[in-house]
mmCIF file of C-alpha atoms in Angstrom:
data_model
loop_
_atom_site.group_PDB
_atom_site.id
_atom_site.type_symbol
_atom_site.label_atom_id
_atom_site.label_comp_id
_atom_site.label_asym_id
_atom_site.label_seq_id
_atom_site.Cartn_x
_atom_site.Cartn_y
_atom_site.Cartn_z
ATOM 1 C CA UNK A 228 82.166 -17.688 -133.176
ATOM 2 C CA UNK A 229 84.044 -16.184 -129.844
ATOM 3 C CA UNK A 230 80.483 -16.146 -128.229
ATOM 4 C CA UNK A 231 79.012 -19.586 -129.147
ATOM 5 C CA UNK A 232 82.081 -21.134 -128.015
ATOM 6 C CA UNK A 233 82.143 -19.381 -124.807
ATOM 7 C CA UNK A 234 78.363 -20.785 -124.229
ATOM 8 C CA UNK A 235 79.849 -23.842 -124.419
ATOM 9 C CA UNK A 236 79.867 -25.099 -128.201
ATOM 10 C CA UNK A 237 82.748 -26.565 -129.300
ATOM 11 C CA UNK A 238 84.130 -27.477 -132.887
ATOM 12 C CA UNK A 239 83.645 -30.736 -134.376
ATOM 13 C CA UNK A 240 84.473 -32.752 -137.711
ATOM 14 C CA UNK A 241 81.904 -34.720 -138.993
ATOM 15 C CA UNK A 242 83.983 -35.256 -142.107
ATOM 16 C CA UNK A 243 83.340 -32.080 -143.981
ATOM 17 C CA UNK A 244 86.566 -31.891 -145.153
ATOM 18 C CA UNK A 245 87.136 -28.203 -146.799
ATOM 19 C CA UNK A 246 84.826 -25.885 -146.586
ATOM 20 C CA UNK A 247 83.892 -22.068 -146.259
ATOM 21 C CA UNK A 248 81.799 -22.372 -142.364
ATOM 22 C CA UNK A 249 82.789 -23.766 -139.100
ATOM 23 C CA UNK A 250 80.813 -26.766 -137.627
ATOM 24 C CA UNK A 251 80.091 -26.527 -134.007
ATOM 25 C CA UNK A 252 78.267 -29.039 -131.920
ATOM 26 C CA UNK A 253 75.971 -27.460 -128.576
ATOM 27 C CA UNK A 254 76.733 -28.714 -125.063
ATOM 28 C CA UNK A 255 74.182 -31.380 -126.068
ATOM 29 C CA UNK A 256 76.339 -32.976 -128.953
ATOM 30 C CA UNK A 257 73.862 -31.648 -131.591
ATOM 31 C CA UNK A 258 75.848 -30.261 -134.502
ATOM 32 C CA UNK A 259 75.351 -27.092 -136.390
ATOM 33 C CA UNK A 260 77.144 -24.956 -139.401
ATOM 34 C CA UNK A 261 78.476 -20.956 -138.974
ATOM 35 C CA UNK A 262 79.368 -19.666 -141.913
ATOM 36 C CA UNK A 263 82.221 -17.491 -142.521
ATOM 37 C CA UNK A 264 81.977 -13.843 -143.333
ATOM 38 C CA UNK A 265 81.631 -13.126 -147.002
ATOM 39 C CA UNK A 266 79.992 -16.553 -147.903
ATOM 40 C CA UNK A 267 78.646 -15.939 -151.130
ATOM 41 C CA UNK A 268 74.944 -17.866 -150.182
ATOM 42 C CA UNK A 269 74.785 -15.245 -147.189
ATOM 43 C CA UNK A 270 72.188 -11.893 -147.267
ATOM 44 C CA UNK A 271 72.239 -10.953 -143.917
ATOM 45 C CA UNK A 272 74.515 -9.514 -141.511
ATOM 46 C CA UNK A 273 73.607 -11.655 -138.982
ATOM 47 C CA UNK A 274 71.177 -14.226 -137.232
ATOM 48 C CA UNK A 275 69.384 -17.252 -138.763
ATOM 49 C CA UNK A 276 70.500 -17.878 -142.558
ATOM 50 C CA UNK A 277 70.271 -21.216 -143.689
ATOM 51 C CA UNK A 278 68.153 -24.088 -142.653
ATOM 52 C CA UNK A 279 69.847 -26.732 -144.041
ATOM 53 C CA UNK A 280 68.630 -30.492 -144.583
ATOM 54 C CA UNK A 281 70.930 -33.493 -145.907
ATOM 55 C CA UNK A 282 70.036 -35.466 -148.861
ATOM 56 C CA UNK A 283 71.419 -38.284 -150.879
ATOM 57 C CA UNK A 284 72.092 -37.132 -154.492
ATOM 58 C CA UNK A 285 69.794 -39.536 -156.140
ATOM 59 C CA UNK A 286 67.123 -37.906 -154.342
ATOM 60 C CA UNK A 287 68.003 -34.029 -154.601
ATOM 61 C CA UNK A 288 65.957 -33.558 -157.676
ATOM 62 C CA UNK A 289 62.514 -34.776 -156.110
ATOM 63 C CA UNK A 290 63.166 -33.523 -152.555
ATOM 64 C CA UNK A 291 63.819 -29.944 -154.171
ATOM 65 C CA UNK A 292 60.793 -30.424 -156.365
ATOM 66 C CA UNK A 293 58.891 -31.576 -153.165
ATOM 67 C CA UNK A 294 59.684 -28.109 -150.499
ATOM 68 C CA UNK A 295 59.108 -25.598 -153.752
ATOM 69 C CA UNK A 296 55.461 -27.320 -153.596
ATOM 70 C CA UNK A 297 55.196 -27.876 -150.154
ATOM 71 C CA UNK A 298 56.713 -24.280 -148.875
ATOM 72 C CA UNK A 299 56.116 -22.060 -152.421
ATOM 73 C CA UNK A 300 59.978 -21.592 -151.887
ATOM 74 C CA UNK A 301 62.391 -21.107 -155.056
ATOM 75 C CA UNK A 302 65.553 -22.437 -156.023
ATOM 76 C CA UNK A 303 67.993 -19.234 -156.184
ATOM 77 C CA UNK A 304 70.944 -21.847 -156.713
ATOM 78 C CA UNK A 305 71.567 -25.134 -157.616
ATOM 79 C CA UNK A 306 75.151 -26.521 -157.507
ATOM 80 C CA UNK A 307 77.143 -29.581 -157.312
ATOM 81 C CA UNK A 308 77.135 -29.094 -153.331
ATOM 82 C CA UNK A 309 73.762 -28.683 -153.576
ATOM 83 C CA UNK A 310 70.133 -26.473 -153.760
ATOM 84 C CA UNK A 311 69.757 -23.356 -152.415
ATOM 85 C CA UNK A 312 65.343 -22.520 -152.248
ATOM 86 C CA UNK A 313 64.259 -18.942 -150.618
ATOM 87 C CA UNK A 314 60.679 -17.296 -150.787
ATOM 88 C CA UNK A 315 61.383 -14.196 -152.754
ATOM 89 C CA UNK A 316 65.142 -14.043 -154.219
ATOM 90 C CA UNK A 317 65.876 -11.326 -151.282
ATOM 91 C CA UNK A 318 64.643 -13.302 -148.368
ATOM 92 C CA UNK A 319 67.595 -13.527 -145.729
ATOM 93 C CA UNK A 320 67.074 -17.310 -144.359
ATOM 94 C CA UNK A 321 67.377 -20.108 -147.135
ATOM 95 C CA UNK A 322 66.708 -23.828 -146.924
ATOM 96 C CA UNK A 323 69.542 -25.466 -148.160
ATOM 97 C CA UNK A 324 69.975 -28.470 -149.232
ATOM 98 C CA UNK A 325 72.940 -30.806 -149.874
ATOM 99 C CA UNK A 326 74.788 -34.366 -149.643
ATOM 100 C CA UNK A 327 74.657 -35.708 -146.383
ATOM 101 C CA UNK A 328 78.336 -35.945 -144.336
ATOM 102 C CA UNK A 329 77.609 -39.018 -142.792
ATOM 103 C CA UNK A 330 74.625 -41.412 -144.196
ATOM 104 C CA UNK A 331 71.168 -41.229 -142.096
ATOM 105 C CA UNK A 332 70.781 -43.712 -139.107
ATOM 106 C CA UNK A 333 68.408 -42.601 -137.522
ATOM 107 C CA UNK A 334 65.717 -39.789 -136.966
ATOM 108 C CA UNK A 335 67.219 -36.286 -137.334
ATOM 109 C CA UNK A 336 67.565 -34.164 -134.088
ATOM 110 C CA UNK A 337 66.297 -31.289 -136.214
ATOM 111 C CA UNK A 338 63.400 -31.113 -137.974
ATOM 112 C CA UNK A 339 61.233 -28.626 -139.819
ATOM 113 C CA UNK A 340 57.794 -27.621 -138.459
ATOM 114 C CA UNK A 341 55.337 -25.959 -141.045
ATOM 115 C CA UNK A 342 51.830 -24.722 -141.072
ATOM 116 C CA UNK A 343 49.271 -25.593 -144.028
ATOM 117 C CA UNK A 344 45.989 -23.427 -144.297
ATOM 118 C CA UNK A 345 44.121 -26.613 -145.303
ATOM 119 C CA UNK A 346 45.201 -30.367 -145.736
ATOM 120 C CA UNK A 347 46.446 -33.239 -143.693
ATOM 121 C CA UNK A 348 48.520 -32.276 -140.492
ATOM 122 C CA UNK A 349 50.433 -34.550 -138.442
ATOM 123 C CA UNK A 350 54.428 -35.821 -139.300
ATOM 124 C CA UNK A 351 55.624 -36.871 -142.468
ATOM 125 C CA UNK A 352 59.082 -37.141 -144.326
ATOM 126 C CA UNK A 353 60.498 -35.817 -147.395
ATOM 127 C CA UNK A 354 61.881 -37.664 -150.299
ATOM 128 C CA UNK A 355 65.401 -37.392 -148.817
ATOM 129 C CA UNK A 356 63.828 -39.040 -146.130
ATOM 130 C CA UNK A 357 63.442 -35.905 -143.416
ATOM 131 C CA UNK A 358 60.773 -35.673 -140.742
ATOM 132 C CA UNK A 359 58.748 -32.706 -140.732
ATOM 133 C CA UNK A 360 55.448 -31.698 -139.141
ATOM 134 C CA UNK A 361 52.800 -29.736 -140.341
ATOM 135 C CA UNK A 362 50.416 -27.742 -138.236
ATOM 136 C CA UNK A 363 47.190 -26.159 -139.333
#
């Protein structure tokens, strides 16, 4: 935490009230989650662990459906907070996702980038409404 802020991150509240990891923002405003030591959805020691996309309750079920199809991820947890999908139950970096802090206004900053062996390529969105790309 010592080191991002020294490169310039700073902390920020987007209205996540309580929780167990730190939300920074880069020097460019864009916002991002640490998570504390010990978090219990943490394998690694360090580096990239969660990729983590909002979405709207109502839509939770069918945008978790939709990246187990799409990325032949599984869901390891699935809470009130939200889903937690990883390839093999060991994997170190999950995609996790969860209510959105603030409602979507806009297209995200962040957005996922996978490849496909065969099929359509190009951008599309998710059921929780999240551009992604696909690359062959």
């Amino acid at each position: 935490m010592t080191r991002l802020l020294g490169l310039g991150a700073r902390r920020v509240d987007i209205g996540q009230g309580d929780v167990p990891w730190d939300v920074l923002a880069d020097p460019e405003g864009n916002e991002f989650c640490v998570l504390r030591p010990g978090h219990p959805g943490v394998i690694a020691d360090s580096g990239l662990v969660a990729i983590c996309l909002d979405v709207a309750e109502r839509d939770r079920d069918a945008q978790s459906a939709f990246w187990q199809a799409q990325a032949d991820w599984h869901t390891v947890e699935d809470h009130d907070w939200g889903v937690r999908l990883r390839k093999e139950p060991t994997s170190t970096v999950s995609l996790v996702m969860g209510p959105p802090a603030t409602p979507k206004d806009g297209r995200n900053r962040l957005r996922l980038e996978v490849s496909r062996r065969a099929g359509d390529t190009g951008e599309f969105h998710d059921p929780g409404g999240n551009e992604f790309h696909v690359r062959g």
